[in-house]
Amino acid sequence: MTLDDREVSVEEEVAAVFMGRPHAVLLGAGASKAALPDGDKNGIEVPLLRDVAETLRVADEFPTDLRALAIDDFEAAYSRLFERDASLTATIDERIRDYFSRLELADAPNLYDVLNLSLRSKDAIFTFNWDPFLFQSRIRLARLGVGRSLPQLYFLHGNVLAGFCQQDRTSGLVGMRCSSCGELFEPSQLLFPVEKKNYQDGRLVEREWEAVRAFLKACFMLTIFGYSAPTTDVEAIDLLKEGWGTPAERNMEQTEIISRPGADEDELREKWRDFIHTHHYEVHGSFYESWLGHHPRRSGEAYWNQYWEAKFVSNNPIPHEFADSPELVDWFGPLLEAERRAQDESQS
């Protein structure tokens, strides 16, 4: 066997489409901050959850004794206010929905466009974010003809654009109608009391959590991007662990964490230790350093070649800048074309 037999070139990786297991991506507010560090299309700041009370100026909507806590730990303060009287949270709910509904993705190609295009339809993105950026990216990429090639999207804490039909248990854009019954999709709930979030509400959120557990059981790789896993959100972490299983059960799966540059790797590893088997993890300071950044749409094939076949794999790094969205889609063209050929061959 020659050295060439142990190497996988970029061209070979692009052409080979064989991984059927999904790549699951878990998104937090840090992903939106990384994508839009200077704000949205109109310069509106994209806040992290811990910044919501100050950025949206909702701290004054809390009783005096909870204002300091709202600035320090918004979810904990909201939870305490909800327990006192759920009706007291109505103004806060409205302010947050209004703020995030006004956010717009910039016209230029964006990290969210790259993320969507880096995954296939077998894969899934699970986001805790209320902002509309994933949806907006999806819509404009679909207009360029690649909508059916994009990953599945799930909104674990609701979303300003995600609606739900209770009768048919289907989701769609808020303001549009269910194709089955014709009723308008109802807006999803955004805020929950943190100590007892009702993830079994019979609505959108319950269905999304059913999906995340199924995908985590099946996935070969879990990417955690900009999600800090707050210790107060015990139910969310328990549900994620239910899907993933114990580290001992995932002795070949890979976990990668994308955080801010310079983040403490030891701290991140400890925080996510229930999702890491021994040394099967990586920490990156940028999406472009990740498996998806180096092996777009082929992370599974690259994973298989490197860890199962013990081959040397060449990176196929995504450029950091594109003139416009058509140029971005064109760069992914060879990957998409190889997938179409593989699908045609499987059906012939």
Tab-separated table of C-alpha atoms in Angstrom:
chain	number	residue	atom	x	y	z
A	1	MET	CA	0.000	0.000	0.000
A	2	THR	CA	1.447	3.358	-1.013
A	3	LEU	CA	1.267	6.629	0.869
A	4	ASP	CA	-1.215	7.859	-1.734
A	5	ASP	CA	-3.597	5.101	-0.630
A	6	ARG	CA	-3.562	6.578	2.867
A	7	GLU	CA	-4.327	10.127	1.739
A	8	VAL	CA	-7.650	11.730	0.827
A	9	SER	CA	-7.347	14.762	-1.427
A	10	VAL	CA	-9.831	17.610	-1.570
A	11	GLU	CA	-11.106	16.333	-4.911
A	12	GLU	CA	-11.632	12.840	-3.510
A	13	GLU	CA	-13.429	14.183	-0.457
A	14	VAL	CA	-15.749	16.339	-2.561
A	15	ALA	CA	-16.624	13.419	-4.853
A	16	ALA	CA	-17.274	10.818	-2.141
A	17	VAL	CA	-20.722	11.083	-0.537
A	18	PHE	CA	-21.404	8.160	1.761
A	19	MET	CA	-22.008	9.216	5.371
A	20	GLY	CA	-25.651	8.740	6.304
A	21	ARG	CA	-25.455	9.614	9.999
A	22	PRO	CA	-26.219	13.252	10.868
A	23	HIS	CA	-23.964	16.005	12.111
A	24	ALA	CA	-25.794	17.873	14.902
A	25	VAL	CA	-25.014	21.532	15.633
A	26	LEU	CA	-26.134	23.214	18.848
A	27	LEU	CA	-26.251	27.021	18.631
A	28	GLY	CA	-26.301	29.663	21.321
A	29	ALA	CA	-26.258	33.448	21.280
A	30	GLY	CA	-22.482	33.470	20.874
A	31	ALA	CA	-22.966	32.237	17.299
A	32	SER	CA	-25.092	35.267	16.414
A	33	LYS	CA	-22.569	37.531	18.126
A	34	ALA	CA	-19.772	35.963	16.056
A	35	ALA	CA	-21.812	36.342	12.863
A	36	LEU	CA	-22.785	39.965	13.504
A	37	PRO	CA	-20.221	41.503	15.884
A	38	ASP	CA	-21.163	45.027	14.781
A	39	GLY	CA	-24.912	44.498	14.889
A	40	ASP	CA	-27.507	43.588	12.295
A	41	LYS	CA	-28.155	45.146	8.885
A	42	ASN	CA	-29.294	48.386	10.529
A	43	GLY	CA	-26.683	48.455	13.286
A	44	ILE	CA	-29.012	47.089	15.967
A	45	GLU	CA	-26.981	45.244	18.594
A	46	VAL	CA	-27.365	41.479	18.838
A	47	PRO	CA	-27.223	40.816	22.595
A	48	LEU	CA	-26.098	37.753	24.491
A	49	LEU	CA	-28.713	36.477	26.951
A	50	ARG	CA	-26.804	37.907	29.895
A	51	ASP	CA	-26.957	41.353	28.248
A	52	VAL	CA	-30.683	41.354	27.471
A	53	ALA	CA	-31.829	43.362	30.518
A	54	GLU	CA	-29.458	46.252	29.836
A	55	THR	CA	-29.370	46.210	26.024
A	56	LEU	CA	-33.172	46.098	25.730
A	57	ARG	CA	-33.633	48.370	28.761
A	58	VAL	CA	-36.067	45.997	30.436
A	59	ALA	CA	-34.423	45.966	33.872
A	60	ASP	CA	-36.789	48.742	34.984
A	61	GLU	CA	-39.744	46.473	34.202
A	62	PHE	CA	-38.735	44.297	37.156
A	63	PRO	CA	-39.672	45.098	40.758
A	64	THR	CA	-36.964	46.996	42.614
A	65	ASP	CA	-35.732	43.924	44.472
A	66	LEU	CA	-35.146	42.006	41.223
A	67	ARG	CA	-33.495	44.679	39.072
A	68	ALA	CA	-29.910	43.939	40.056
A	69	LEU	CA	-30.504	40.223	39.518
A	70	ALA	CA	-32.077	40.925	36.106
A	71	ILE	CA	-28.860	42.626	34.994
A	72	ASP	CA	-26.668	39.871	36.428
A	73	ASP	CA	-28.845	36.830	35.563
A	74	PHE	CA	-31.823	37.701	33.406
A	75	GLU	CA	-33.292	34.196	33.294
A	76	ALA	CA	-33.197	33.787	37.080
A	77	ALA	CA	-34.885	37.160	37.623
A	78	TYR	CA	-37.534	36.381	35.008
A	79	SER	CA	-38.201	33.039	36.669
A	80	ARG	CA	-38.734	34.638	40.076
A	81	LEU	CA	-41.055	37.259	38.625
A	82	PHE	CA	-43.039	34.578	36.795
A	83	GLU	CA	-43.476	32.650	40.021
A	84	ARG	CA	-44.888	35.728	41.755
A	85	ASP	CA	-47.418	36.437	39.045
A	86	ALA	CA	-47.112	35.293	35.418
A	87	SER	CA	-49.075	38.348	34.247
A	88	LEU	CA	-46.244	40.606	35.441
A	89	THR	CA	-43.989	39.287	32.672
A	90	ALA	CA	-46.257	40.327	29.792
A	91	THR	CA	-44.517	43.657	29.107
A	92	ILE	CA	-41.082	42.035	29.216
A	93	ASP	CA	-42.243	39.310	26.819
A	94	GLU	CA	-43.566	41.923	24.400
A	95	ARG	CA	-40.417	44.064	24.537
A	96	ILE	CA	-38.157	41.098	23.808
A	97	ARG	CA	-40.301	39.809	20.940
A	98	ASP	CA	-40.450	43.282	19.394
A	99	TYR	CA	-36.687	43.825	19.661
A	100	PHE	CA	-35.653	40.510	18.133
A	101	SER	CA	-38.359	40.713	15.451
A	102	ARG	CA	-36.739	43.900	14.120
A	103	LEU	CA	-33.349	42.288	13.555
A	104	GLU	CA	-32.297	41.745	9.936
A	105	LEU	CA	-29.437	39.791	8.426
A	106	ALA	CA	-27.027	41.972	6.449
A	107	ASP	CA	-27.223	41.717	2.663
A	108	ALA	CA	-23.630	40.523	2.281
A	109	PRO	CA	-22.862	36.793	2.687
A	110	ASN	CA	-22.814	35.970	6.361
A	111	LEU	CA	-21.532	33.303	8.725
A	112	TYR	CA	-25.093	31.978	9.003
A	113	ASP	CA	-25.206	31.482	5.217
A	114	VAL	CA	-21.917	29.598	5.458
A	115	LEU	CA	-23.200	27.482	8.351
A	116	ASN	CA	-26.393	26.554	6.485
A	117	LEU	CA	-24.440	25.601	3.376
A	118	SER	CA	-21.838	23.611	5.334
A	119	LEU	CA	-24.398	20.974	6.311
A	120	ARG	CA	-26.569	18.596	4.267
A	121	SER	CA	-30.280	17.832	4.526
A	122	LYS	CA	-29.524	14.796	6.727
A	123	ASP	CA	-27.986	17.155	9.315
A	124	ALA	CA	-29.616	19.491	11.821
A	125	ILE	CA	-29.073	22.812	13.539
A	126	PHE	CA	-30.640	23.208	16.974
A	127	THR	CA	-30.698	26.775	18.192
A	128	PHE	CA	-31.579	28.438	21.482
A	129	ASN	CA	-31.622	31.842	19.763
A	130	TRP	CA	-34.685	34.026	19.355
A	131	ASP	CA	-33.219	36.052	16.480
A	132	PRO	CA	-34.416	35.437	12.898
A	133	PHE	CA	-31.017	35.050	11.245
A	134	LEU	CA	-31.081	31.314	10.529
A	135	PHE	CA	-34.528	31.625	8.954
A	136	GLN	CA	-33.569	34.716	6.957
A	137	SER	CA	-30.444	32.996	5.659
A	138	ARG	CA	-32.485	29.938	4.744
A	139	ILE	CA	-34.981	32.026	2.763
A	140	ARG	CA	-32.384	33.823	0.677
A	141	LEU	CA	-30.417	30.648	-0.019
A	142	ALA	CA	-33.635	28.918	-1.104
A	143	ARG	CA	-34.170	31.721	-3.620
A	144	LEU	CA	-30.812	30.732	-5.125
A	145	GLY	CA	-32.064	27.195	-5.670
A	146	VAL	CA	-30.408	25.271	-2.826
A	147	GLY	CA	-33.271	25.132	-0.315
A	148	ARG	CA	-33.672	21.347	-0.439
A	149	SER	CA	-29.958	20.834	0.178
A	150	LEU	CA	-29.876	22.651	3.506
A	151	PRO	CA	-29.975	21.185	7.042
A	152	GLN	CA	-33.074	20.856	9.166
A	153	LEU	CA	-33.668	23.697	11.647
A	154	TYR	CA	-35.102	23.366	15.141
A	155	PHE	CA	-35.795	26.122	17.682
A	156	LEU	CA	-35.354	24.868	21.229
A	157	HIS	CA	-36.514	28.077	22.909
A	158	GLY	CA	-38.865	29.273	20.197
A	159	ASN	CA	-38.056	31.949	17.642
A	160	VAL	CA	-39.578	35.225	16.476
A	161	LEU	CA	-40.189	33.736	13.006
A	162	ALA	CA	-41.145	30.203	14.045
A	163	GLY	CA	-44.870	29.496	14.190
A	164	PHE	CA	-46.763	26.340	15.056
A	165	CYS	CA	-50.059	24.713	14.064
A	166	GLN	CA	-51.473	22.986	17.125
A	167	GLN	CA	-53.951	20.931	15.126
A	168	ASP	CA	-51.488	19.421	12.655
A	169	ARG	CA	-48.287	19.728	14.753
A	170	THR	CA	-46.456	21.417	11.908
A	171	SER	CA	-44.344	24.540	11.914
A	172	GLY	CA	-43.795	27.409	9.522
A	173	LEU	CA	-43.189	31.112	9.295
A	174	VAL	CA	-45.263	33.310	11.591
A	175	GLY	CA	-47.998	34.977	9.545
A	176	MET	CA	-48.270	32.147	7.023
A	177	ARG	CA	-50.920	29.436	6.980
A	178	CYS	CA	-50.704	25.721	7.642
A	179	SER	CA	-50.933	23.846	4.348
A	180	SER	CA	-53.167	21.188	5.946
A	181	CYS	CA	-55.838	23.133	7.845
A	182	GLY	CA	-55.341	26.657	6.512
A	183	GLU	CA	-55.023	28.240	9.953
A	184	LEU	CA	-52.324	30.832	10.685
A	185	PHE	CA	-49.216	29.561	12.409
A	186	GLU	CA	-49.226	30.789	16.001
A	187	PRO	CA	-46.085	32.559	17.295
A	188	SER	CA	-43.893	30.359	19.455
A	189	GLN	CA	-43.256	31.091	23.113
A	190	LEU	CA	-39.882	32.737	23.731
A	191	LEU	CA	-39.453	33.042	27.484
A	192	PHE	CA	-39.807	30.317	30.090
A	193	PRO	CA	-39.246	30.316	33.867
A	194	VAL	CA	-35.745	28.879	34.024
A	195	GLU	CA	-36.103	26.504	36.980
A	196	LYS	CA	-39.096	24.742	35.443
A	197	LYS	CA	-39.193	25.236	31.717
A	198	ASN	CA	-42.116	23.372	30.237
A	199	TYR	CA	-40.433	21.469	27.426
A	200	GLN	CA	-43.439	19.125	27.290
A	201	ASP	CA	-45.961	21.813	26.377
A	202	GLY	CA	-47.627	19.942	23.505
A	203	ARG	CA	-46.544	22.707	21.141
A	204	LEU	CA	-43.507	23.715	19.065
A	205	VAL	CA	-40.926	23.469	21.834
A	206	GLU	CA	-41.901	19.910	22.776
A	207	ARG	CA	-41.637	18.773	19.172
A	208	GLU	CA	-38.228	20.416	18.774
A	209	TRP	CA	-36.891	18.670	21.871
A	210	GLU	CA	-38.159	15.340	20.598
A	211	ALA	CA	-36.088	15.974	17.479
A	212	VAL	CA	-32.905	16.963	19.308
A	213	ARG	CA	-32.951	13.775	21.376
A	214	ALA	CA	-33.377	11.654	18.237
A	215	PHE	CA	-30.608	13.447	16.340
A	216	LEU	CA	-28.185	13.266	19.261
A	217	LYS	CA	-28.709	9.514	19.516
A	218	ALA	CA	-27.889	9.104	15.815
A	219	CYS	CA	-25.167	11.686	15.183
A	220	PHE	CA	-21.477	10.967	14.600
A	221	MET	CA	-20.417	14.462	15.675
A	222	LEU	CA	-21.817	17.176	17.922
A	223	THR	CA	-20.732	20.762	17.348
A	224	ILE	CA	-21.525	23.256	20.110
A	225	PHE	CA	-21.265	26.795	18.791
A	226	GLY	CA	-21.588	29.817	21.080
A	227	TYR	CA	-23.763	28.086	23.694
A	228	SER	CA	-22.706	28.491	27.327
A	229	ALA	CA	-25.066	25.864	28.819
A	230	PRO	CA	-26.281	27.939	31.792
A	231	THR	CA	-26.247	25.924	35.006
A	232	THR	CA	-29.737	27.176	35.850
A	233	ASP	CA	-31.230	25.495	32.765
A	234	VAL	CA	-31.111	22.036	34.325
A	235	GLU	CA	-33.982	20.595	32.290
A	236	ALA	CA	-32.361	21.517	28.974
A	237	ILE	CA	-29.063	19.884	29.888
A	238	ASP	CA	-30.850	16.775	31.166
A	239	LEU	CA	-32.746	16.427	27.896
A	240	LEU	CA	-29.554	16.854	25.887
A	241	LYS	CA	-27.837	14.176	27.997
A	242	GLU	CA	-30.848	11.893	27.507
A	243	GLY	CA	-30.326	12.087	23.760
A	244	TRP	CA	-26.521	11.810	23.809
A	245	GLY	CA	-26.270	9.084	26.435
A	246	THR	CA	-23.228	8.586	28.645
A	247	PRO	CA	-19.711	9.374	27.428
A	248	ALA	CA	-18.890	5.651	27.667
A	249	GLU	CA	-21.620	4.958	25.105
A	250	ARG	CA	-20.099	7.465	22.643
A	251	ASN	CA	-16.572	6.085	22.449
A	252	MET	CA	-16.160	6.876	18.751
A	253	GLU	CA	-18.206	10.046	18.381
A	254	GLN	CA	-16.494	13.425	18.298
A	255	THR	CA	-17.508	16.587	20.147
A	256	GLU	CA	-16.263	20.006	19.117
A	257	ILE	CA	-16.800	23.321	20.856
A	258	ILE	CA	-16.615	26.639	19.019
A	259	SER	CA	-16.193	29.494	21.441
A	260	ARG	CA	-14.702	32.966	21.463
A	261	PRO	CA	-10.969	33.271	20.686
A	262	GLY	CA	-8.831	32.697	23.759
A	263	ALA	CA	-11.521	30.893	25.744
A	264	ASP	CA	-10.315	28.618	28.556
A	265	GLU	CA	-10.189	25.110	27.053
A	266	ASP	CA	-10.070	23.363	30.434
A	267	GLU	CA	-13.129	25.262	31.605
A	268	LEU	CA	-15.040	24.396	28.437
A	269	ARG	CA	-14.087	20.752	28.668
A	270	GLU	CA	-15.282	20.589	32.265
A	271	LYS	CA	-18.557	22.306	31.367
A	272	TRP	CA	-19.259	19.795	28.575
A	273	ARG	CA	-17.647	16.712	30.159
A	274	ASP	CA	-20.943	14.778	30.023
A	275	PHE	CA	-20.740	14.980	26.216
A	276	ILE	CA	-17.064	14.086	25.808
A	277	HIS	CA	-15.494	10.639	25.681
A	278	THR	CA	-11.906	10.878	26.962
A	279	HIS	CA	-9.873	12.774	24.329
A	280	HIS	CA	-12.585	12.814	21.631
A	281	TYR	CA	-13.099	16.554	21.605
A	282	GLU	CA	-11.724	19.752	20.074
A	283	VAL	CA	-12.027	23.420	21.018
A	284	HIS	CA	-11.919	26.107	18.333
A	285	GLY	CA	-11.883	29.888	18.533
A	286	SER	CA	-13.637	30.293	15.193
A	287	PHE	CA	-16.164	28.459	13.035
A	288	TYR	CA	-13.622	28.479	10.216
A	289	GLU	CA	-11.253	26.327	12.315
A	290	SER	CA	-13.939	23.689	12.916
A	291	TRP	CA	-14.720	20.457	11.064
A	292	LEU	CA	-17.459	22.225	9.157
A	293	GLY	CA	-15.127	25.076	8.258
A	294	HIS	CA	-12.473	22.634	6.990
A	295	HIS	CA	-14.748	19.922	5.558
A	296	PRO	CA	-18.024	21.606	4.523
A	297	ARG	CA	-20.816	19.156	3.652
A	298	ARG	CA	-18.292	16.322	4.089
A	299	SER	CA	-17.601	16.422	7.826
A	300	GLY	CA	-18.917	12.857	8.133
A	301	GLU	CA	-16.767	11.516	5.327
A	302	ALA	CA	-13.691	13.291	6.704
A	303	TYR	CA	-14.462	11.957	10.189
A	304	TRP	CA	-14.769	8.403	8.842
A	305	ASN	CA	-11.580	8.593	6.817
A	306	GLN	CA	-9.554	10.045	9.679
A	307	TYR	CA	-10.848	8.064	12.659
A	308	TRP	CA	-12.013	4.770	11.139
A	309	GLU	CA	-9.745	4.391	8.111
A	310	ALA	CA	-6.700	6.120	9.693
A	311	LYS	CA	-6.132	8.162	6.545
A	312	PHE	CA	-4.633	11.608	6.131
A	313	VAL	CA	-7.366	14.015	5.034
A	314	SER	CA	-6.754	17.306	3.266
A	315	ASN	CA	-8.737	20.341	4.366
A	316	ASN	CA	-11.131	22.079	2.000
A	317	PRO	CA	-11.362	25.399	3.873
A	318	ILE	CA	-14.224	27.786	3.180
A	319	PRO	CA	-12.982	31.250	2.158
A	320	HIS	CA	-13.764	33.942	4.708
A	321	GLU	CA	-15.185	36.457	2.243
A	322	PHE	CA	-17.457	36.385	-0.809
A	323	ALA	CA	-18.611	39.243	-3.023
A	324	ASP	CA	-22.257	38.208	-2.844
A	325	SER	CA	-24.556	35.275	-2.082
A	326	PRO	CA	-24.449	33.814	-5.635
A	327	GLU	CA	-20.647	33.660	-5.420
A	328	LEU	CA	-20.947	31.896	-2.063
A	329	VAL	CA	-23.350	29.309	-3.492
A	330	ASP	CA	-21.097	28.860	-6.533
A	331	TRP	CA	-18.170	27.930	-4.266
A	332	PHE	CA	-20.286	25.095	-2.855
A	333	GLY	CA	-21.320	24.075	-6.391
A	334	PRO	CA	-18.926	21.093	-6.785
A	335	LEU	CA	-20.080	19.687	-3.426
A	336	LEU	CA	-23.746	20.064	-4.348
A	337	GLU	CA	-23.192	18.555	-7.797
A	338	ALA	CA	-21.435	15.513	-6.316
A	339	GLU	CA	-24.393	14.985	-4.004
A	340	ARG	CA	-26.824	15.162	-6.914
A	341	ARG	CA	-24.781	12.552	-8.807
A	342	ALA	CA	-24.674	10.288	-5.751
A	343	GLN	CA	-28.449	10.566	-5.362
A	344	ASP	CA	-29.057	9.804	-9.034
A	345	GLU	CA	-26.794	6.732	-8.822
A	346	SER	CA	-28.579	5.446	-5.728
A	347	GLN	CA	-31.949	5.717	-7.500
A	348	SER	CA	-30.846	4.131	-10.785
